């Protein structure tokens, strides 16, 4: 079972004619109609993790113009890519298996490539971001009990590797990357086994008291490149040397310091901010916000005792219907936004101090139950885009993940990031043969154009 992320599945009507047989046709048809839209300065990519129509695999990528969304929050996508076509063909050819449940999405450091994980089947697919074409499909290793998943992947800032959270396989894996040459190579010799072995302090990595379930949820690499972090489903966290072979634990955290179901990480003002939430049977409700200092090898080292450097708690609340999941920062990293998937709100904190600044409710005339999952900020910091979950969520416990309006929410950021207002949403849809809405948005990522990160 993997941690649920409450993401809005966007139901959109595609204006371009999509040829019936593949992703190339879909992209070319959409591009021919681009003159209807304003040329974007950034794109917003949204993942619908429901299966391609009539299939038991695939999914859909929606690609929007940021400028169009800012002018009209219900703007249709520039392109719609069927993952049940060319992407599936590539994965079957390279791994012998179909990709199931596209889940998390991110971009390479210079935004030239998209990286998409399929949580059920364990696939990681690299796309050329300009052409939208899949270039390489890899699959995680079998792990604990023969299970394997790819819950999330995160690229290093230097472009040398991608970390993959093999959730039920209980492994952290590394893929060597060369985006210029389109070379992506799995490195099994670098894999960190999270279920077996001991930490530098001699404790069991997975321990019934300290860390009872070491399924990795989300990896994160700060701008400095060291250390990397990986959250654990049963509570606790590891800081990792991502360049060691095999990768090595350089700091260990127990479930007492870091509760269950963490996923969101972001770097701001000398801190790595993170959360822990609910949405699993073992921990239905959870709202825990914390931060760790950004630091190098002098701060994060294997000779440290457990829970050092110390976690600084920001907020905690385990009352019913709370679920911390998405996280974003305002322009210039002044404020950190923590989204409550179950509670339909966002709490805003001063990044430098961790001081609470206020709460913004996300219900509106556009949606009575938006269920915000993941969020990204526009390059100019004036807008945030949030994925919204659907009425039949495919990940996470329905208690937290069920939403009424699958799609993409547009929020206007105000007062330099201290607050914001809902502008509207772009809906997506995927009605099955029985008339049931299956759309369920989850992953979301932003791609600035004409610049590199």
Tab-separated table of C-alpha atoms in Angstrom:
chain	number	residue	atom	x	y	z
A	1	UNK	CA	0.000	0.000	0.000
A	2	UNK	CA	1.410	3.383	-0.833
A	3	UNK	CA	0.815	6.750	0.702
A	4	UNK	CA	-2.088	8.532	-0.849
A	5	UNK	CA	-1.653	11.928	-2.318
A	6	UNK	CA	-4.767	13.954	-2.715
A	7	UNK	CA	-4.415	15.339	-6.205
A	8	UNK	CA	-7.080	16.890	-8.355
A	9	UNK	CA	-7.572	15.109	-11.594
A	10	UNK	CA	-8.196	17.732	-14.208
A	11	UNK	CA	-10.986	17.044	-16.671
A	12	UNK	CA	-10.267	18.919	-19.850
A	13	UNK	CA	-11.719	19.046	-23.295
A	14	UNK	CA	-8.843	18.914	-25.764
A	15	UNK	CA	-9.344	21.219	-28.666
A	16	UNK	CA	-6.752	19.529	-30.856
A	17	UNK	CA	-7.671	16.361	-32.686
A	18	UNK	CA	-5.702	13.440	-31.279
A	19	UNK	CA	-4.954	10.729	-33.787
A	20	UNK	CA	-5.954	7.296	-32.569
A	21	UNK	CA	-2.660	5.611	-32.375
A	22	UNK	CA	0.102	7.294	-30.467
A	23	UNK	CA	1.698	10.074	-28.505
A	24	UNK	CA	3.521	11.542	-31.481
A	25	UNK	CA	0.220	12.142	-33.234
A	26	UNK	CA	-1.236	13.698	-30.094
A	27	UNK	CA	1.661	16.107	-29.717
A	28	UNK	CA	1.773	17.089	-33.370
A	29	UNK	CA	-1.968	17.681	-33.543
A	30	UNK	CA	-1.907	19.850	-30.439
A	31	UNK	CA	1.080	21.838	-31.609
A	32	UNK	CA	-0.654	22.690	-34.858
A	33	UNK	CA	-3.317	24.510	-32.855
A	34	UNK	CA	-0.924	26.473	-30.654
A	35	UNK	CA	-1.706	29.659	-32.539
A	36	UNK	CA	-5.027	29.689	-30.699
A	37	UNK	CA	-3.210	30.283	-27.419
A	38	UNK	CA	-0.760	32.749	-26.027
A	39	UNK	CA	2.749	31.370	-26.283
A	40	UNK	CA	3.641	30.496	-22.670
A	41	UNK	CA	6.636	31.658	-20.662
A	42	UNK	CA	6.141	28.546	-18.594
A	43	UNK	CA	4.248	25.286	-18.832
A	44	UNK	CA	2.347	23.424	-16.145
A	45	UNK	CA	2.370	19.632	-16.487
A	46	UNK	CA	-0.344	17.670	-14.688
A	47	UNK	CA	-0.599	13.886	-14.310
A	48	UNK	CA	-3.916	12.030	-14.353
A	49	UNK	CA	-3.061	8.706	-12.758
A	50	UNK	CA	-6.222	6.940	-13.933
A	51	UNK	CA	-5.764	4.355	-16.679
A	52	UNK	CA	-6.006	5.248	-20.344
A	53	UNK	CA	-9.612	4.754	-21.537
A	54	UNK	CA	-10.485	1.074	-21.907
A	55	UNK	CA	-7.073	-0.092	-20.642
A	56	UNK	CA	-5.589	-1.333	-17.372
A	57	UNK	CA	-2.441	0.791	-17.734
A	58	UNK	CA	-1.277	4.121	-19.148
A	59	UNK	CA	-2.644	7.435	-17.934
A	60	UNK	CA	-2.609	10.994	-19.234
A	61	UNK	CA	-0.293	14.002	-19.186
A	62	UNK	CA	-1.954	17.421	-19.484
A	63	UNK	CA	0.324	20.295	-20.520
A	64	UNK	CA	-0.923	23.860	-19.985
A	65	UNK	CA	0.310	27.313	-20.864
A	66	UNK	CA	0.964	29.196	-17.633
A	67	UNK	CA	-0.090	32.476	-19.214
A	68	UNK	CA	-3.354	30.948	-20.401
A	69	UNK	CA	-4.117	29.696	-16.891
A	70	UNK	CA	-3.384	33.117	-15.444
A	71	UNK	CA	-5.805	34.753	-17.879
A	72	UNK	CA	-8.438	32.038	-17.547
A	73	UNK	CA	-8.107	29.437	-14.799
A	74	UNK	CA	-10.318	27.068	-16.804
A	75	UNK	CA	-8.119	27.285	-19.934
A	76	UNK	CA	-7.798	24.053	-21.923
A	77	UNK	CA	-4.411	22.348	-22.143
A	78	UNK	CA	-1.954	23.002	-24.927
A	79	UNK	CA	-1.471	19.267	-25.273
A	80	UNK	CA	-2.773	15.984	-23.964
A	81	UNK	CA	-0.426	12.994	-24.054
A	82	UNK	CA	-1.854	9.474	-23.816
A	83	UNK	CA	0.576	7.384	-21.767
A	84	UNK	CA	-1.149	4.207	-22.921
A	85	UNK	CA	0.343	4.655	-26.396
A	86	UNK	CA	4.033	5.399	-27.106
A	87	UNK	CA	5.100	5.384	-23.452
A	88	UNK	CA	3.564	1.967	-22.909
A	89	UNK	CA	5.141	0.656	-26.107
A	90	UNK	CA	8.556	1.823	-24.931
A	91	UNK	CA	8.167	0.332	-21.437
A	92	UNK	CA	7.032	-3.016	-22.808
A	93	UNK	CA	9.968	-3.056	-25.235
A	94	UNK	CA	12.534	-2.123	-22.572
A	95	UNK	CA	11.175	-3.855	-19.452
A	96	UNK	CA	8.602	-6.388	-20.650
A	97	UNK	CA	5.859	-4.804	-18.536
A	98	UNK	CA	3.180	-2.147	-18.982
A	99	UNK	CA	3.445	1.052	-16.916
A	100	UNK	CA	0.653	1.413	-14.342
A	101	UNK	CA	-0.392	4.459	-12.284
A	102	UNK	CA	1.648	7.541	-13.273
A	103	UNK	CA	2.191	9.280	-9.985
A	104	UNK	CA	4.920	11.885	-9.473
A	105	UNK	CA	6.557	14.207	-11.977
A	106	UNK	CA	9.588	16.462	-11.951
A	107	UNK	CA	12.003	18.113	-14.397
A	108	UNK	CA	15.740	17.896	-14.904
A	109	UNK	CA	17.818	20.847	-13.630
A	110	UNK	CA	17.667	22.694	-16.965
A	111	UNK	CA	14.067	21.652	-17.691
A	112	UNK	CA	15.076	19.731	-20.795
A	113	UNK	CA	13.629	16.430	-19.590
A	114	UNK	CA	10.597	15.303	-17.606
A	115	UNK	CA	10.874	12.393	-15.175
A	116	UNK	CA	7.687	10.447	-14.435
A	117	UNK	CA	7.257	7.592	-11.957
A	118	UNK	CA	4.609	4.863	-12.150
A	119	UNK	CA	3.877	3.844	-8.587
A	120	UNK	CA	2.139	0.480	-9.149
A	121	UNK	CA	4.420	-1.037	-11.782
A	122	UNK	CA	7.687	0.564	-10.637
A	123	UNK	CA	8.576	2.267	-13.920
A	124	UNK	CA	10.562	5.489	-14.322
A	125	UNK	CA	10.222	7.202	-17.699
A	126	UNK	CA	12.414	10.014	-19.065
A	127	UNK	CA	10.780	12.334	-21.639
A	128	UNK	CA	12.206	14.942	-23.972
A	129	UNK	CA	10.334	17.951	-22.605
A	130	UNK	CA	10.149	19.808	-25.932
A	131	UNK	CA	8.891	16.949	-28.089
A	132	UNK	CA	6.996	15.206	-25.228
A	133	UNK	CA	8.436	11.913	-26.493
A	134	UNK	CA	9.486	9.152	-24.087
A	135	UNK	CA	13.188	8.391	-24.404
A	136	UNK	CA	13.928	5.727	-21.823
A	137	UNK	CA	11.877	3.456	-19.581
A	138	UNK	CA	13.477	1.750	-16.579
A	139	UNK	CA	11.991	-0.387	-13.823
A	140	UNK	CA	12.918	-0.558	-10.153
A	141	UNK	CA	14.415	-3.698	-8.619
A	142	UNK	CA	12.345	-6.315	-6.791
A	143	UNK	CA	12.696	-5.676	-3.096
A	144	UNK	CA	11.031	-6.763	0.129
A	145	UNK	CA	8.823	-9.783	-0.585
A	146	UNK	CA	9.440	-9.362	-4.315
A	147	UNK	CA	7.536	-6.062	-4.353
A	148	UNK	CA	8.624	-3.006	-6.297
A	149	UNK	CA	7.174	0.434	-6.866
A	150	UNK	CA	8.330	3.859	-7.997
A	151	UNK	CA	6.528	6.313	-5.769
A	152	UNK	CA	8.660	9.359	-6.530
A	153	UNK	CA	11.937	10.359	-8.168
A	154	UNK	CA	14.114	13.425	-7.637
A	155	UNK	CA	16.999	14.701	-9.800
A	156	UNK	CA	20.277	15.979	-8.410
A	157	UNK	CA	20.960	19.708	-8.976
A	158	UNK	CA	24.175	18.855	-10.851
A	159	UNK	CA	22.301	16.626	-13.307
A	160	UNK	CA	24.374	13.525	-12.514
A	161	UNK	CA	21.709	11.244	-11.066
A	162	UNK	CA	18.071	10.692	-10.108
A	163	UNK	CA	17.007	9.126	-6.804
A	164	UNK	CA	14.014	6.768	-6.904
A	165	UNK	CA	11.872	5.791	-3.919
A	166	UNK	CA	11.064	2.102	-4.486
A	167	UNK	CA	8.260	2.198	-1.947
A	168	UNK	CA	7.044	-1.331	-1.221
A	169	UNK	CA	10.410	-2.695	-2.355
A	170	UNK	CA	11.896	-0.663	0.534
A	171	UNK	CA	14.888	0.501	-1.457
A	172	UNK	CA	16.345	3.846	-2.435
A	173	UNK	CA	17.746	3.506	-5.961
A	174	UNK	CA	19.972	5.658	-8.178
A	175	UNK	CA	19.906	6.250	-11.915
A	176	UNK	CA	22.936	7.889	-13.559
A	177	UNK	CA	21.819	10.669	-15.915
A	178	UNK	CA	23.379	12.491	-18.836
A	179	UNK	CA	20.653	14.701	-20.269
A	180	UNK	CA	22.811	16.056	-23.082
A	181	UNK	CA	23.409	12.554	-24.420
A	182	UNK	CA	20.021	11.140	-23.377
A	183	UNK	CA	21.768	8.457	-21.355
A	184	UNK	CA	19.992	7.027	-18.294
A	185	UNK	CA	21.559	4.018	-16.569
A	186	UNK	CA	20.387	2.174	-13.466
A	187	UNK	CA	23.071	1.656	-10.838
A	188	UNK	CA	22.058	-1.352	-8.731
A	189	UNK	CA	25.445	-1.237	-7.020
A	190	UNK	CA	24.385	2.090	-5.496
A	191	UNK	CA	21.030	0.875	-4.097
A	192	UNK	CA	20.429	1.441	-0.387
A	193	UNK	CA	18.438	-1.389	1.223
A	194	UNK	CA	16.135	0.243	3.764
A	195	UNK	CA	14.600	-2.957	5.147
A	196	UNK	CA	17.820	-4.771	6.090
A	197	UNK	CA	21.094	-3.840	7.714
A	198	UNK	CA	22.043	-1.357	10.399
A	199	UNK	CA	22.616	2.373	10.684
A	200	UNK	CA	26.015	3.902	11.543
A	201	UNK	CA	24.856	3.889	15.194
A	202	UNK	CA	24.308	0.132	15.078
A	203	UNK	CA	20.498	0.273	15.160
A	204	UNK	CA	18.377	-1.734	12.770
A	205	UNK	CA	17.452	0.365	9.755
A	206	UNK	CA	13.903	-0.973	10.002
A	207	UNK	CA	13.055	-1.488	13.654
A	208	UNK	CA	9.631	-2.249	15.213
A	209	UNK	CA	10.080	0.617	17.669
A	210	UNK	CA	12.419	3.141	16.028
A	211	UNK	CA	11.280	2.876	12.376
A	212	UNK	CA	8.564	0.223	11.921
A	213	UNK	CA	7.962	0.593	8.160
A	214	UNK	CA	10.835	1.803	6.009
A	215	UNK	CA	8.945	2.097	2.736
A	216	UNK	CA	10.497	5.233	1.189
A	217	UNK	CA	7.954	7.859	0.214
A	218	UNK	CA	9.776	10.873	-1.217
A	219	UNK	CA	13.449	11.642	-1.850
A	220	UNK	CA	14.780	15.199	-1.898
A	221	UNK	CA	18.129	16.773	-2.790
A	222	UNK	CA	18.873	20.389	-1.726
A	223	UNK	CA	20.687	22.824	-3.978
A	224	UNK	CA	24.014	22.021	-2.310
A	225	UNK	CA	23.662	18.378	-3.343
A	226	UNK	CA	24.428	16.986	0.118
A	227	UNK	CA	22.876	15.301	1.947
A	228	UNK	CA	19.852	13.836	0.215
A	229	UNK	CA	16.797	13.056	2.334
A	230	UNK	CA	14.253	10.252	2.160
A	231	UNK	CA	11.043	10.080	4.187
A	232	UNK	CA	9.701	6.764	5.513
A	233	UNK	CA	6.105	5.561	5.573
A	234	UNK	CA	6.178	4.286	9.166
A	235	UNK	CA	7.935	7.358	10.561
A	236	UNK	CA	11.533	8.463	10.731
A	237	UNK	CA	13.856	9.758	8.029
A	238	UNK	CA	17.337	9.155	6.671
A	239	UNK	CA	19.844	11.700	5.415
A	240	UNK	CA	21.913	10.051	2.688
A	241	UNK	CA	25.237	10.474	0.933
A	242	UNK	CA	23.883	10.138	-2.621
A	243	UNK	CA	27.338	9.908	-4.222
A	244	UNK	CA	28.565	6.923	-2.210
A	245	UNK	CA	28.347	3.457	-3.761
A	246	UNK	CA	26.306	1.969	-2.252
A	247	UNK	CA	24.584	5.087	-0.980
A	248	UNK	CA	25.211	5.611	2.730
A	249	UNK	CA	23.213	6.846	5.712
A	250	UNK	CA	24.813	9.944	7.249
A	251	UNK	CA	22.034	10.843	9.712
A	252	UNK	CA	19.186	8.780	11.129
A	253	UNK	CA	15.874	9.976	12.547
A	254	UNK	CA	13.383	7.975	14.563
A	255	UNK	CA	9.605	7.992	14.387
A	256	UNK	CA	9.591	10.039	17.585
A	257	UNK	CA	11.325	12.905	15.789
A	258	UNK	CA	9.586	12.545	12.409
A	259	UNK	CA	6.065	11.026	12.270
A	260	UNK	CA	4.586	8.846	9.515
A	261	UNK	CA	3.737	9.502	5.884
A	262	UNK	CA	6.005	12.414	5.074
A	263	UNK	CA	6.385	13.471	1.478
A	264	UNK	CA	6.668	17.188	0.909
A	265	UNK	CA	10.169	18.719	1.028
A	266	UNK	CA	11.316	22.177	-0.014
A	267	UNK	CA	14.373	24.349	0.613
A	268	UNK	CA	13.981	27.921	1.837
A	269	UNK	CA	16.172	30.431	3.661
A	270	UNK	CA	18.756	27.987	4.986
A	271	UNK	CA	16.258	25.301	5.953
A	272	UNK	CA	14.805	22.157	4.474
A	273	UNK	CA	11.088	22.265	5.272
A	274	UNK	CA	9.096	19.035	5.314
A	275	UNK	CA	5.856	17.506	6.517
A	276	UNK	CA	4.282	14.288	7.771
A	277	UNK	CA	0.640	13.451	7.205
A	278	UNK	CA	-2.129	10.877	7.289
A	279	UNK	CA	-4.044	8.955	4.616
A	280	UNK	CA	-2.925	5.425	5.507
A	281	UNK	CA	-4.797	2.867	7.602
A	282	UNK	CA	-2.053	3.004	10.233
A	283	UNK	CA	-2.321	6.801	10.541
A	284	UNK	CA	-5.506	8.250	9.119
A	285	UNK	CA	-5.012	11.856	10.206
A	286	UNK	CA	-1.799	13.797	10.534
A	287	UNK	CA	-0.473	17.354	10.359
A	288	UNK	CA	3.154	17.687	11.355
A	289	UNK	CA	5.395	20.385	9.929
A	290	UNK	CA	9.102	20.586	10.658
A	291	UNK	CA	12.427	21.812	9.347
A	292	UNK	CA	16.053	20.740	9.331
A	293	UNK	CA	19.106	22.951	8.799
A	294	UNK	CA	20.770	23.016	5.413
A	295	UNK	CA	24.268	21.736	6.019
A	296	UNK	CA	27.163	19.853	4.520
A	297	UNK	CA	29.405	17.054	5.682
A	298	UNK	CA	30.300	18.831	8.919
A	299	UNK	CA	26.633	18.972	9.920
A	300	UNK	CA	25.397	15.624	8.617
A	301	UNK	CA	27.907	12.918	9.509
A	302	UNK	CA	27.677	9.269	10.439
A	303	UNK	CA	29.269	9.832	13.858
A	304	UNK	CA	26.250	11.861	15.001
A	305	UNK	CA	23.861	10.210	17.475
A	306	UNK	CA	20.264	9.586	16.292
A	307	UNK	CA	18.055	12.618	15.614
A	308	UNK	CA	21.035	14.967	15.121
A	309	UNK	CA	21.030	17.640	13.765
A	310	UNK	CA	17.779	18.186	15.585
A	311	UNK	CA	14.386	18.420	13.960
A	312	UNK	CA	12.716	21.758	14.660
A	313	UNK	CA	8.920	21.248	14.891
A	314	UNK	CA	6.801	23.970	13.287
A	315	UNK	CA	3.249	22.738	13.882
A	316	UNK	CA	1.440	19.559	14.899
A	317	UNK	CA	-2.229	18.534	14.872
A	318	UNK	CA	-3.629	14.989	14.740
A	319	UNK	CA	-7.272	16.018	14.996
A	320	UNK	CA	-9.736	14.438	12.536
A	321	UNK	CA	-9.593	15.265	8.847
A	322	UNK	CA	-6.107	16.703	8.639
A	323	UNK	CA	-3.510	15.539	6.130
A	324	UNK	CA	-0.287	17.409	5.361
A	325	UNK	CA	0.907	16.695	1.841
A	326	UNK	CA	1.720	19.411	-0.691
A	327	UNK	CA	4.306	22.121	-0.055
A	328	UNK	CA	5.429	25.194	-2.016
A	329	UNK	CA	7.323	28.454	-1.532
A	330	UNK	CA	6.534	32.019	-2.499
A	331	UNK	CA	8.729	34.279	-4.611
A	332	UNK	CA	12.247	34.760	-3.189
A	333	UNK	CA	11.498	31.886	-0.769
A	334	UNK	CA	10.035	34.280	1.786
A	335	UNK	CA	7.084	32.091	2.790
A	336	UNK	CA	6.388	28.350	2.891
A	337	UNK	CA	2.908	27.106	1.998
A	338	UNK	CA	1.761	23.794	3.523
A	339	UNK	CA	-1.358	22.303	1.927
A	340	UNK	CA	-3.880	20.283	3.938
A	341	UNK	CA	-5.355	17.710	1.580
A	342	UNK	CA	-8.163	16.569	3.870
A	343	UNK	CA	-8.852	19.985	5.392
A	344	UNK	CA	-9.017	21.943	2.097
A	345	UNK	CA	-6.727	24.728	3.232
A	346	UNK	CA	-3.179	26.005	3.139
A	347	UNK	CA	-1.181	27.251	6.132
A	348	UNK	CA	1.524	29.827	5.469
A	349	UNK	CA	4.742	30.281	7.459
A	350	UNK	CA	7.623	32.742	7.392
A	351	UNK	CA	10.524	30.800	5.903
A	352	UNK	CA	13.318	32.448	7.877
A	353	UNK	CA	11.685	32.065	11.310
A	354	UNK	CA	8.988	29.397	10.911
A	355	UNK	CA	6.387	31.804	12.307
A	356	UNK	CA	2.752	31.140	11.344
A	357	UNK	CA	1.329	33.848	9.077
A	358	UNK	CA	-2.220	32.667	8.445
A	359	UNK	CA	-4.592	30.187	6.822
A	360	UNK	CA	-6.251	30.350	3.390
A	361	UNK	CA	-9.384	28.282	2.812
A	362	UNK	CA	-9.516	26.665	-0.626
A	363	UNK	CA	-13.224	25.929	-0.975
A	364	UNK	CA	-14.837	28.291	-3.472
A	365	UNK	CA	-17.637	28.631	-5.988
A	366	UNK	CA	-15.432	26.499	-8.235
A	367	UNK	CA	-15.237	23.541	-5.846
A	368	UNK	CA	-16.787	22.703	-2.478
A	369	UNK	CA	-14.243	19.923	-1.857
A	370	UNK	CA	-11.089	20.577	-3.907
A	371	UNK	CA	-8.776	18.210	-1.992
A	372	UNK	CA	-5.452	19.940	-2.766
A	373	UNK	CA	-2.593	17.507	-3.257
A	374	UNK	CA	0.651	18.891	-4.699
A	375	UNK	CA	1.558	22.473	-5.627
A	376	UNK	CA	4.078	24.441	-7.699
A	377	UNK	CA	4.813	28.170	-7.980
A	378	UNK	CA	4.976	30.201	-11.209
A	379	UNK	CA	8.414	31.595	-12.128
A	380	UNK	CA	7.362	35.136	-11.192
A	381	UNK	CA	5.877	33.983	-7.879
A	382	UNK	CA	2.465	35.521	-8.594
A	383	UNK	CA	0.553	32.236	-8.956
A	384	UNK	CA	0.436	28.744	-7.548
A	385	UNK	CA	-0.929	25.718	-9.361
A	386	UNK	CA	-2.353	22.839	-7.334
A	387	UNK	CA	-3.386	19.325	-8.378
A	388	UNK	CA	-6.823	18.265	-7.162
A	389	UNK	CA	-8.026	14.731	-6.509
A	390	UNK	CA	-10.993	12.959	-8.021
A	391	UNK	CA	-14.105	11.231	-6.616
A	392	UNK	CA	-12.487	7.784	-6.978
A	393	UNK	CA	-8.909	8.277	-5.768
A	394	UNK	CA	-6.361	5.714	-6.880
A	395	UNK	CA	-3.772	6.373	-4.195
A	396	UNK	CA	-4.066	7.136	-0.525
A	397	UNK	CA	-6.919	6.315	1.766
A	398	UNK	CA	-10.234	7.707	0.457
A	399	UNK	CA	-10.703	9.327	3.866
A	400	UNK	CA	-8.200	11.982	2.839
A	401	UNK	CA	-7.890	11.647	-0.915
A	402	UNK	CA	-11.451	11.925	-2.223
A	403	UNK	CA	-12.187	15.168	-4.046
A	404	UNK	CA	-15.164	16.470	-5.977
A	405	UNK	CA	-13.400	18.265	-8.836
A	406	UNK	CA	-10.382	16.529	-10.376
A	407	UNK	CA	-8.121	18.996	-12.109
A	408	UNK	CA	-5.787	21.922	-11.601
A	409	UNK	CA	-6.451	24.834	-9.229
A	410	UNK	CA	-5.054	28.309	-9.899
A	411	UNK	CA	-4.283	30.483	-6.849
A	412	UNK	CA	-3.347	34.161	-7.085
A	413	UNK	CA	-0.555	34.828	-4.599
A	414	UNK	CA	-0.970	38.119	-2.746
A	415	UNK	CA	0.918	40.294	-0.266
A	416	UNK	CA	4.273	38.941	-1.494
A	417	UNK	CA	3.278	35.416	-0.477
A	418	UNK	CA	1.590	36.036	2.858
A	419	UNK	CA	-1.825	35.071	1.489
A	420	UNK	CA	-3.692	34.171	-1.697
A	421	UNK	CA	-7.079	33.739	-3.361
A	422	UNK	CA	-8.513	30.955	-5.533
A	423	UNK	CA	-8.905	32.115	-9.128
A	424	UNK	CA	-10.553	28.954	-10.454
A	425	UNK	CA	-9.700	25.548	-11.818
A	426	UNK	CA	-9.131	23.669	-15.049
A	427	UNK	CA	-11.116	20.424	-14.854
A	428	UNK	CA	-10.095	17.056	-16.289
A	429	UNK	CA	-12.219	13.976	-16.881
A	430	UNK	CA	-11.968	10.290	-17.672
A	431	UNK	CA	-15.388	8.624	-17.757
A	432	UNK	CA	-15.296	4.829	-17.938
A	433	UNK	CA	-17.693	2.522	-19.799
A	434	UNK	CA	-19.991	2.441	-16.769
A	435	UNK	CA	-20.291	6.219	-16.646
A	436	UNK	CA	-18.012	6.568	-13.588
A	437	UNK	CA	-15.542	9.435	-13.312
A	438	UNK	CA	-12.063	7.945	-12.956
A	439	UNK	CA	-9.879	11.039	-13.397
A	440	UNK	CA	-7.540	11.507	-10.435
A	441	UNK	CA	-4.803	14.116	-10.774
A	442	UNK	CA	-1.674	13.727	-8.715
A	443	UNK	CA	1.735	14.765	-9.974
A	444	UNK	CA	2.279	18.376	-11.035
A	445	UNK	CA	5.410	20.197	-12.163
A	446	UNK	CA	6.305	23.570	-13.667
A	447	UNK	CA	8.616	24.085	-16.620
A	448	UNK	CA	10.008	27.600	-17.161
A	449	UNK	CA	10.737	28.293	-20.835
A	450	UNK	CA	13.651	30.241	-22.277
A	451	UNK	CA	15.730	29.890	-19.147
A	452	UNK	CA	17.529	27.257	-17.111
A	453	UNK	CA	17.292	26.606	-13.423
